[in-house]
RNA sequence: GGGUCCGUGGCUUAGCCUGGAUAUAGCACCGGGCUUCUAACCCGGGGGUCGUGGGUUCAACUCCCACCGGUCCCGCCA
């Protein structure tokens, strides 16, 4: 298997290591990093300088003087510039990248990791439709899943369904008290009665007892109550699934909270926690002491009436997940920060596998935070509808001559792409405020920008095919690819594996979004500066066509990794 | 009150974990480019006390402390 950039880094590390030793120094880490001045740069001279009592500049020069580059290396040269050691890739690397892409096609740059990962994301309560805050979870989670899969992991995606919490009891109660609008999308109709029920409970607090009663019945396994809960949950989940599908988000499983009660896992895990001697009864409730983990307050795992809480069921769920996977990853909103820490600590206390968390900050509205209960939210369906309408106008403006079904299809792909890209490109620790104007703006360099460069590549290839200029069986001469924009494009493509690796390790999908934009940028510059079909001679033309085909594949892989469609024309 | 995350040109934003070379892009603004592979594009320009004040360091957007502003959380909700 050829893994280009990771190989390049390995070679640089090894060559640098030898040179450092030959120069009489000692170091573990070569302190490599990206640079605007070279393909890779090392800051190791700074570190060695203080130990060796020499100036960083002298150290860098001494190391550079000891560099030995073997024949056929991916490295062209290593140069000391002041205290820095700058490294450039060789023609061998550049041409090897093109050949590797041609050979491996869609598999290029992936499949270098292994292991089983269980990734949970979205898991919104089935008390209404997904709103623009929930889909930040979905998009981060789905993109992460795609990154991990492509990196080679065996990934199972879960949507954990809360089918027995207080909210669901309210929904179930609401279905018996308010009319359910059969004509609406079911998740929206559920939200409708849920909002009404909450208003009703606020106005008549004495009715809250009816909700408590329902929760106790469900926990005890009362068949009739369970059936009404299930009905409510299934309605909401069916609507949510439809929305997720529109966004190219798919889960493998939808495990339900109640299954962990019924299997007895919840009561068993409560006993396990009790056995640690950390529990006590506080005002009738069973609490766990996690002070030694840095949590001042205790964690309630059983109510006074003996029923379990979300956390209790989540403990059982995570225990189960830990038995099925090497790594457990959960994508949670910032409101779960404390509880997830407590969950992890408790699992540690009973010797279970601990999850890793990807936490993202909240999306709010200009007027304040969103709330399903009070009906203050913008649904994902609304956003997707509007973006599609807007995208249609944009296509119509640019390709007025095309048939309607073309415009509609492109509008769909571009609209979803714009939404997904906009959300995933922002680092998760940034809280955001939803803004319609911003969301519907197609002028900025977002998802459609990347899709456009893919369409441009396809367009060249289509024309080459139509005019009989593309002969895939003909040998190409990669030595001819020497234009600056060609080399930049190839180097960007070579980075694919490195980006995937880095994002998979750090669980930060937004950096992949940045890479995608840079790759599209590199292609657009190539497109502008280098003539493909009108190249000076036939061999150069065939070689450039091959390069465009490589770019097309890497762009398509990149778009797919982000969950964006790759239109051949737009 | 305790904790948490954020604060980078008019707006949005990368870099911060793992300190080092002129702080990354986009939008908006100004100027240029379609008889040649889709101008949802490309090229150039102006615009930044990296919230404030200390500290550590040869070196701080990056690490530490304090403060200011905003987010989220703080036992029987999820």
XYZ file of C-alpha atoms (C1' of nucleotides) in Angstrom:
648
model
C 0.000 0.000 0.000
C 1.271 3.440 -0.898
C 0.566 6.155 1.621
C 2.177 9.227 0.251
C 2.364 12.112 2.627
C 2.677 9.917 5.691
C 5.571 8.183 3.901
C 7.132 11.522 3.087
C 6.998 12.476 6.755
C 8.545 9.130 7.696
C 11.389 9.626 5.259
C 12.031 13.155 6.457
C 12.041 11.992 10.061
C 14.530 9.250 9.333
C 16.882 11.402 7.264
C 16.754 14.211 9.786
C 17.353 11.794 12.621
C 20.530 10.517 10.980
C 21.759 14.031 10.237
C 21.107 15.190 13.801
C 23.138 12.278 15.117
C 25.955 12.772 12.590
C 26.143 16.416 13.624
C 26.680 15.262 17.190
C 23.288 16.116 18.650
C 20.593 14.022 20.188
C 16.829 14.348 19.792
C 13.677 12.268 19.771
C 11.149 14.501 18.076
C 12.132 16.127 14.791
C 9.574 18.912 15.416
C 8.144 18.808 11.929
C 5.347 21.038 10.841
C 3.779 22.660 7.827
C 5.333 25.828 6.491
C 4.621 28.559 4.007
C 8.250 28.488 3.019
C 8.639 24.808 2.154
C 6.754 21.517 1.946
C 7.710 20.701 5.512
C 9.772 22.463 8.115
C 11.627 21.462 11.264
C 12.203 23.700 14.285
C 14.504 21.259 15.975
C 17.480 23.627 15.955
C 15.792 25.805 18.593
C 15.594 22.877 20.963
C 19.117 21.630 20.392
C 20.637 25.106 20.592
C 20.152 25.603 24.323
C 21.555 22.170 25.195
C 24.530 22.506 22.814
C 25.149 26.143 23.784
C 25.230 27.173 20.144
C 23.033 29.497 18.155
C 19.984 27.896 16.521
C 21.297 29.100 13.191
C 24.614 27.253 13.644
C 22.833 24.111 14.757
C 20.538 24.202 11.734
C 23.486 24.658 9.406
C 25.415 21.800 10.979
C 22.448 19.476 10.610
C 21.850 20.584 7.045
C 25.504 19.829 6.310
C 25.030 16.238 7.412
C 21.927 15.521 5.380
C 22.231 12.508 3.120
C 19.370 11.905 0.732
C 19.209 8.410 -0.744
C 18.424 7.847 -4.397
C 14.734 7.630 -5.197
C 13.796 9.534 -2.068
C 10.624 11.577 -1.711
C 12.880 14.392 -0.532
C 14.446 16.830 -2.944
C 16.493 18.901 -0.527
C 16.837 20.046 3.050
C 18.009 23.604 3.534
C 18.869 25.623 6.587
C 17.304 29.054 6.528
C 18.286 30.823 9.705
C 17.219 28.496 12.534
C 14.787 26.555 10.357
C 15.346 23.406 8.367
C 13.208 23.553 5.269
C 12.365 20.411 3.370
C 11.154 20.095 -0.192
C 9.512 17.137 -1.887
C 11.210 15.545 -4.871
C 9.938 14.945 -8.390
C 9.785 11.325 -7.383
C 7.209 12.237 -4.742
C 5.217 14.462 -7.081
C 5.122 12.005 -9.928
C 4.585 9.118 -7.529
C 1.480 10.840 -6.206
C -0.073 11.023 -9.656
C 0.735 7.384 -10.351
C -0.607 6.324 -6.957
C -3.915 8.067 -7.529
C -4.232 6.496 -10.977
C -3.527 3.105 -9.551
C -5.601 3.237 -6.379
C -8.429 5.424 -7.631
C -11.191 5.808 -5.003
C -9.111 3.957 -2.405
C -6.332 6.544 -2.606
C -5.145 7.977 0.660
C -7.202 5.771 2.966
C -7.287 2.468 4.822
C -4.250 2.863 7.029
C -5.928 2.305 10.398
C -7.807 -0.546 11.959
C -10.043 -1.200 14.908
C -13.707 -1.137 15.772
C -15.298 2.182 16.681
C -18.788 2.781 17.960
C -19.789 6.342 17.216
C -22.923 7.878 18.667
C -24.279 11.151 17.384
C -27.458 13.238 17.125
C -29.526 11.197 19.644
C -31.992 14.087 19.946
C -35.057 13.446 22.056
C -37.990 12.232 19.987
C -40.255 15.055 21.113
C -40.128 16.997 17.872
C -38.183 17.590 14.672
C -34.452 18.169 14.535
C -33.642 21.834 14.754
C -30.634 23.791 13.518
C -28.785 23.061 16.756
C -29.288 19.296 16.537
C -27.938 19.121 13.030
C -24.626 20.522 14.165
C -24.371 17.294 16.107
C -25.486 15.226 13.102
C -23.106 16.873 10.686
C -20.084 16.763 12.971
C -20.886 13.155 13.864
C -21.581 11.988 10.336
C -18.467 13.673 8.956
C -16.374 12.157 11.707
C -17.847 8.756 10.894
C -16.943 9.181 7.232
C -13.404 10.258 8.137
C -12.890 7.294 10.446
C -14.311 4.821 7.931
C -12.094 6.123 5.169
C -9.093 5.989 7.482
C -9.792 2.275 7.735
C -11.743 1.839 10.963
C -14.749 -0.393 11.212
C -17.340 2.154 12.325
C -20.822 1.535 13.668
C -23.062 4.594 13.947
C -25.667 4.868 16.670
C -28.588 7.153 17.350
C -29.520 6.535 20.977
C -33.266 6.864 21.319
C -34.643 8.249 24.529
C -37.936 6.420 24.670
C -38.702 6.723 28.382
C -37.634 10.056 29.850
C -39.858 12.776 31.237
C -40.130 14.483 27.845
C -41.419 11.317 26.257
C -43.922 10.811 29.051
C -45.181 14.305 28.288
C -45.435 13.514 24.581
C -47.308 10.336 25.320
C -49.654 12.167 27.683
C -50.086 14.908 25.075
C -51.264 12.406 22.466
C -54.152 11.535 24.779
C -55.110 15.159 25.385
C -54.562 17.039 22.137
C -55.372 16.370 18.533
C -52.547 14.940 16.466
C -52.309 16.479 13.014
C -52.083 13.504 10.669
C -51.398 15.703 7.659
C -48.122 17.117 9.007
C -44.712 15.474 8.980
C -44.961 13.277 12.107
C -42.071 14.815 14.060
C -43.545 18.276 13.563
C -46.988 17.043 14.606
C -45.425 15.544 17.751
C -43.757 18.856 18.588
C -47.124 20.504 18.179
C -48.868 18.462 20.859
C -45.735 18.471 23.030
C -45.657 22.280 23.088
C -49.374 22.376 23.939
C -48.902 19.836 26.721
C -46.076 21.822 28.272
C -48.201 24.942 28.272
C -50.998 22.963 29.880
C -48.702 21.547 32.577
C -47.360 25.004 33.306
C -50.853 26.345 33.766
C -51.962 23.359 35.856
C -48.978 22.077 37.879
C -51.186 19.520 39.645
C -51.299 17.517 36.406
C -47.559 16.835 36.642
C -48.407 13.905 38.893
C -49.968 12.202 35.874
C -46.591 12.391 34.108
C -44.774 10.910 37.109
C -47.291 8.082 37.166
C -46.638 7.308 33.482
C -42.895 7.188 34.084
C -43.307 4.728 36.939
C -45.610 2.531 34.877
C -43.118 2.382 32.018
C -40.246 1.528 34.291
C -42.298 -1.279 35.835
C -43.042 -2.614 32.347
C -46.740 -1.807 32.085
C -47.668 -2.995 28.586
C -50.349 -0.441 27.733
C -48.242 2.542 28.796
C -45.236 1.219 26.951
C -47.327 0.910 23.831
C -48.367 4.563 23.889
C -44.781 5.634 24.548
C -43.585 3.517 21.633
C -46.187 4.968 19.347
C -45.128 8.515 20.179
C -41.437 7.713 19.840
C -41.836 5.898 16.544
C -43.758 8.787 15.048
C -41.097 11.313 15.986
C -38.209 9.062 15.003
C -39.707 8.348 11.580
C -39.787 12.080 10.874
C -36.276 12.560 12.206
C -34.969 9.745 10.013
C -36.469 11.414 6.975
C -34.675 14.662 7.797
C -31.373 12.889 8.384
C -31.689 11.125 5.056
C -32.137 14.447 3.285
C -28.828 15.555 4.793
C -26.942 12.382 3.738
C -26.736 11.280 7.342
C -27.234 7.590 8.047
C -27.113 5.545 11.242
C -26.647 1.809 11.528
C -28.639 1.340 14.696
C -31.206 3.118 16.854
C -30.851 1.465 20.264
C -33.565 2.418 22.736
C -33.013 3.424 26.339
C -35.816 1.180 27.546
C -34.070 -1.929 26.245
C -31.423 -1.505 28.945
C -34.083 -1.386 31.638
C -35.825 -4.458 30.297
C -32.658 -6.464 29.853
C -31.929 -5.897 33.539
C -28.640 -4.182 32.703
C -29.648 -0.990 34.456
C -30.411 -2.623 37.788
C -27.326 -4.786 37.486
C -25.065 -1.792 36.869
C -26.622 0.006 39.838
C -25.597 -2.971 41.961
C -22.096 -2.829 40.516
C -21.826 0.809 41.470
C -23.145 0.094 44.953
C -20.463 -2.565 45.320
C -17.757 0.088 44.953
C -18.921 1.609 48.234
C -19.293 5.003 46.595
C -23.045 5.227 46.927
C -25.196 6.692 49.656
C -28.825 7.634 50.147
C -29.415 11.359 50.033
C -32.970 12.525 50.717
C -34.210 9.184 49.503
C -32.293 9.201 46.248
C -29.328 6.966 45.453
C -26.231 9.035 44.723
C -22.621 8.249 43.735
C -19.670 10.017 45.245
C -17.150 11.062 42.595
C -15.143 13.556 44.610
C -11.842 11.830 43.928
C -12.525 12.383 40.192
C -12.885 16.102 40.775
C -16.660 16.310 41.021
C -17.699 18.215 44.113
C -21.317 17.164 43.991
C -22.640 13.626 43.981
C -24.394 12.107 40.991
C -27.980 10.909 41.343
C -28.521 7.503 39.739
C -31.908 6.580 41.192
C -34.870 8.771 42.074
C -36.637 8.667 45.437
C -39.386 6.600 43.822
C -36.801 4.064 42.655
C -36.922 4.898 38.948
C -33.757 5.312 36.908
C -32.481 8.481 35.283
C -31.030 9.202 31.888
C -27.550 8.867 33.354
C -28.268 5.451 34.834
C -29.499 4.097 31.532
C -26.597 5.757 29.752
C -24.178 3.918 32.016
C -25.707 0.606 30.969
C -25.675 1.657 27.322
C -21.999 2.572 27.490
C -21.095 -0.660 29.196
C -22.772 -2.493 26.322
C -21.001 -0.309 23.754
C -17.648 -0.978 25.408
C -18.119 -4.700 24.933
C -18.697 -4.296 21.212
C -15.940 -1.877 20.214
C -12.331 -0.886 20.775
C -13.255 2.756 21.020
C -16.473 4.512 21.967
C -16.978 8.034 20.671
C -19.927 10.255 21.582
C -20.796 13.560 19.950
C -22.513 15.720 22.569
C -23.663 19.294 22.953
C -21.940 21.552 25.473
C -24.810 21.090 27.921
C -23.600 17.502 28.381
C -20.088 18.472 29.396
C -20.522 17.911 33.117
C -22.689 14.844 32.876
C -20.369 13.192 30.351
C -17.452 13.717 32.701
C -19.417 12.087 35.491
C -20.433 9.243 33.205
C -16.823 8.613 32.290
C -15.706 8.737 35.913
C -18.403 6.295 36.988
C -17.489 3.868 34.208
C -13.875 4.127 35.295
C -14.876 3.420 38.889
C -16.498 0.134 37.908
C -13.698 -0.802 35.527
C -15.515 -0.343 32.223
C -14.238 1.054 28.937
C -14.468 4.833 28.885
C -15.848 6.810 25.962
C -14.150 9.695 24.148
C -16.249 12.809 23.721
C -16.549 15.292 20.918
C -18.246 18.294 22.446
C -19.669 21.120 20.386
C -20.966 24.466 21.643
C -24.506 25.676 21.177
C -26.301 27.145 18.213
C -28.678 29.860 19.318
C -31.094 32.250 17.674
C -30.581 36.017 17.627
C -33.364 36.269 20.233
C -31.898 33.604 22.522
C -31.459 29.869 22.947
C -33.630 27.358 21.177
C -36.194 25.232 22.957
C -38.425 22.518 21.544
C -40.661 22.686 24.608
C -41.611 26.287 24.068
C -41.590 26.058 20.290
C -38.660 28.447 19.946
C -36.591 26.800 17.246
C -35.902 26.693 13.540
C -36.348 23.185 12.247
C -33.818 21.515 10.004
C -36.623 20.852 7.531
C -37.331 24.573 7.291
C -33.698 25.329 6.688
C -33.363 22.611 4.055
C -36.500 23.768 2.241
C -35.373 27.363 2.143
C -31.866 26.521 1.078
C -33.200 24.385 -1.742
C -35.404 27.188 -2.984
C -32.515 29.595 -2.811
C -30.182 27.143 -4.531
C -32.695 26.659 -7.333
C -32.650 30.374 -8.005
C -28.872 30.336 -8.108
C -28.820 27.485 -10.637
C -31.516 29.157 -12.697
C -29.486 32.347 -12.780
C -26.357 30.572 -13.995
C -27.757 27.838 -16.251
C -31.049 29.236 -17.546
C -30.906 26.999 -20.637
C -30.920 23.747 -18.669
C -34.082 21.678 -18.116
C -36.016 21.944 -14.895
C -35.108 18.524 -13.517
C -31.412 19.374 -13.922
C -31.895 22.580 -11.954
C -33.854 20.815 -9.249
C -31.266 18.062 -8.898
C -28.356 20.485 -8.758
C -30.219 22.724 -6.311
C -30.644 19.779 -3.991
C -26.991 18.722 -4.096
C -25.670 22.255 -3.814
C -28.132 23.281 -1.110
C -27.316 20.370 1.186
C -23.643 20.872 0.430
C -23.828 24.505 1.464
C -25.548 23.641 4.752
C -23.244 20.787 5.661
C -20.097 22.675 4.775
C -21.108 25.824 6.625
C -21.709 23.865 9.789
C -18.753 21.509 9.664
C -16.159 24.143 8.779
C -16.447 25.928 12.124
C -14.470 24.499 15.018
C -16.844 22.838 17.470
C -15.820 24.898 20.493
C -17.213 28.015 18.884
C -20.777 28.838 19.816
C -22.751 30.248 16.920
C -25.863 32.294 16.307
C -28.099 31.109 13.506
C -28.668 33.778 10.887
C -30.903 33.246 7.852
C -28.999 35.701 5.696
C -25.727 33.966 6.439
C -27.210 30.484 5.975
C -28.661 31.273 2.551
C -25.626 33.146 1.233
C -24.184 31.365 -1.798
C -21.555 33.984 -2.518
C -19.070 32.796 0.024
C -16.446 30.157 -0.676
C -18.273 27.198 0.821
C -19.518 23.756 -0.160
C -20.626 24.785 -3.661
C -17.137 26.159 -4.323
C -15.688 22.677 -3.833
C -18.484 21.043 -5.802
C -17.900 23.520 -8.603
C -14.263 22.564 -9.019
C -15.323 18.923 -9.235
C -17.871 19.819 -11.912
C -15.189 21.718 -13.804
C -12.906 18.697 -13.759
C -15.759 16.522 -15.027
C -16.488 19.046 -17.722
C -12.950 18.851 -19.106
C -13.050 15.080 -19.048
C -16.437 15.004 -20.744
C -15.209 17.230 -23.512
C -12.049 15.170 -23.884
C -14.192 12.071 -24.232
C -16.558 13.724 -26.710
C -13.715 14.892 -28.904
C -11.903 11.589 -28.738
C -8.895 13.153 -27.037
C -8.927 10.893 -24.023
C -7.158 7.598 -24.512
C -6.828 6.070 -21.062
C -4.705 3.196 -22.344
C -2.022 5.543 -23.659
C 1.016 5.933 -21.412
C 1.417 9.261 -19.717
C 4.589 11.142 -18.957
C 4.417 12.590 -15.460
C 7.768 14.293 -15.981
C 5.893 16.859 -18.064
C 3.879 18.106 -15.083
C 6.142 20.981 -14.123
C 3.913 24.068 -14.060
C 3.661 25.723 -10.652
C -0.077 25.264 -10.391
C 0.228 21.623 -11.458
C 2.790 20.896 -8.784
C 0.779 22.742 -6.111
C -2.330 20.782 -7.028
C -0.470 17.472 -6.849
C 1.068 18.307 -3.495
C -2.373 19.239 -2.156
C -3.783 15.947 -3.353
C -0.900 14.107 -1.714
C -1.900 15.662 1.623
C -5.196 13.761 1.603
C -3.976 10.837 3.707
C -2.228 13.089 6.173
C -5.366 15.178 6.675
C -7.484 12.092 7.127
C -5.011 10.703 9.645
C -4.818 13.939 11.585
C -8.592 14.429 11.680
C -9.141 10.824 12.734
C -6.628 11.196 15.562
C -7.816 14.547 16.836
C -11.509 13.922 16.123
C -11.743 17.378 14.609
C -13.611 17.197 11.310
C -13.504 20.932 10.686
C -9.854 20.794 9.676
C -10.830 18.456 6.870
C -13.293 21.057 5.645
C -10.481 23.585 5.481
C -8.390 21.122 3.489
C -11.245 20.601 1.042
C -11.395 24.309 0.345
C -7.643 24.490 -0.214
C -7.767 21.538 -2.584
C -10.558 23.140 -4.619
C -8.589 26.363 -4.600
C -5.530 24.574 -5.993
C -7.624 23.001 -8.740
C -9.231 26.301 -9.705
C -5.818 27.907 -10.032
C -4.618 25.030 -12.169
C -7.764 25.385 -14.264
C -7.114 29.057 -14.798
C -3.417 28.864 -15.597
C -2.957 25.591 -17.432
C -4.570 24.627 -20.667
C -5.524 20.977 -20.783
C -7.310 20.237 -24.043
C -5.307 22.853 -25.905
C -1.937 21.714 -24.578
C 1.003 22.145 -26.939
C 1.403 18.492 -27.858
C -0.477 15.239 -27.622
C 1.590 13.656 -24.884
C 1.302 16.677 -22.638
C -2.429 16.779 -23.295
C -2.923 13.126 -22.364
C -0.840 13.603 -19.248
C -2.823 16.639 -18.158
C -6.094 14.866 -18.860
C -4.841 12.118 -16.580
C -4.016 14.722 -13.950
C -7.514 16.206 -14.204
C -8.913 12.724 -13.769
C -6.792 12.331 -10.617
C -8.046 15.667 -9.297
C -11.591 14.595 -10.081
C -11.167 11.477 -7.970
C -9.527 13.198 -5.033
C -12.134 15.968 -5.092
C -14.892 13.362 -5.213
C -13.327 11.510 -2.280
C -13.003 14.757 -0.374
C -16.617 15.718 -1.026
C -17.766 12.248 -0.028
C -15.771 12.424 3.187
C -17.635 15.614 4.025
C -20.947 14.055 3.026
C -21.374 16.420 0.095
C -22.616 15.333 -3.316
C -20.201 15.559 -6.240
C -22.188 16.855 -9.230
C -20.671 16.270 -12.677
C -22.297 19.412 -13.905
C -23.766 22.396 -12.123
C -20.959 31.875 44.092
C -18.214 27.430 41.605
C -16.951 25.312 36.933
C -16.726 25.434 31.388
C -15.896 27.104 26.497
C -15.314 31.396 23.496
C -13.310 36.708 22.537
C -8.337 37.331 16.054
C -9.432 43.567 10.319
C -16.678 46.233 9.416
C -18.809 40.825 9.593
C -17.637 35.354 9.713
C -13.233 32.516 10.568
C -7.991 29.242 10.705
C -3.863 28.940 13.789
C -3.703 27.963 20.300
C -3.587 21.402 22.820
C 2.347 20.265 20.791
C 5.418 28.590 21.903
C 9.417 30.211 17.005
C 10.120 32.903 9.973
C 5.926 38.674 7.074
C -1.141 35.951 11.801
C -5.155 31.982 7.756
C -9.076 32.374 4.608
C -13.964 34.038 3.050
C -17.796 38.035 2.820
C -18.072 43.213 2.182
C -14.959 47.376 -0.134
C -11.459 49.227 -4.367
C -9.103 47.857 -9.201
C -8.359 44.140 -13.228
C -9.704 39.497 -16.203
C -14.875 35.704 -20.156
C -13.902 35.181 -29.323
C -9.906 29.857 -25.744
C -11.536 23.321 -21.054
C -18.549 26.039 -16.834
C -16.772 33.674 -14.277
C -20.670 29.391 -8.278
C -13.945 31.199 -11.174
C -9.073 33.772 -11.290
C -5.382 37.993 -10.307
C -4.093 42.508 -7.544
C -5.114 46.312 -3.440
C -6.579 48.690 1.214
C -7.987 47.200 6.150
C -5.510 43.602 12.380
C -3.278 47.119 19.778
C -4.819 38.583 18.013
C -10.639 41.374 24.680
C -7.515 44.123 28.798
C -3.431 44.017 32.338
C 0.468 41.316 34.427
C 3.892 36.942 34.432
C 7.110 32.830 32.333
C 10.638 32.592 28.059
C 16.171 33.952 23.912
C 10.949 34.006 21.642
C 3.743 34.534 23.440
C -2.225 34.794 19.094
C -0.262 30.198 21.360
C 1.673 28.643 28.212
C 0.366 30.722 33.552
C -2.427 34.400 36.679
C -6.013 38.322 37.255
C -9.802 41.157 35.199
C -13.734 42.501 31.408
C -17.581 40.645 27.961
C -20.545 36.513 26.076
C -22.008 30.766 26.034
C -23.227 26.454 28.569
C -23.494 23.632 33.193
C -23.932 23.182 38.637
C -28.434 15.898 42.358
C -33.777 13.177 41.795
C -34.666 16.977 33.313
C -32.250 14.879 29.131
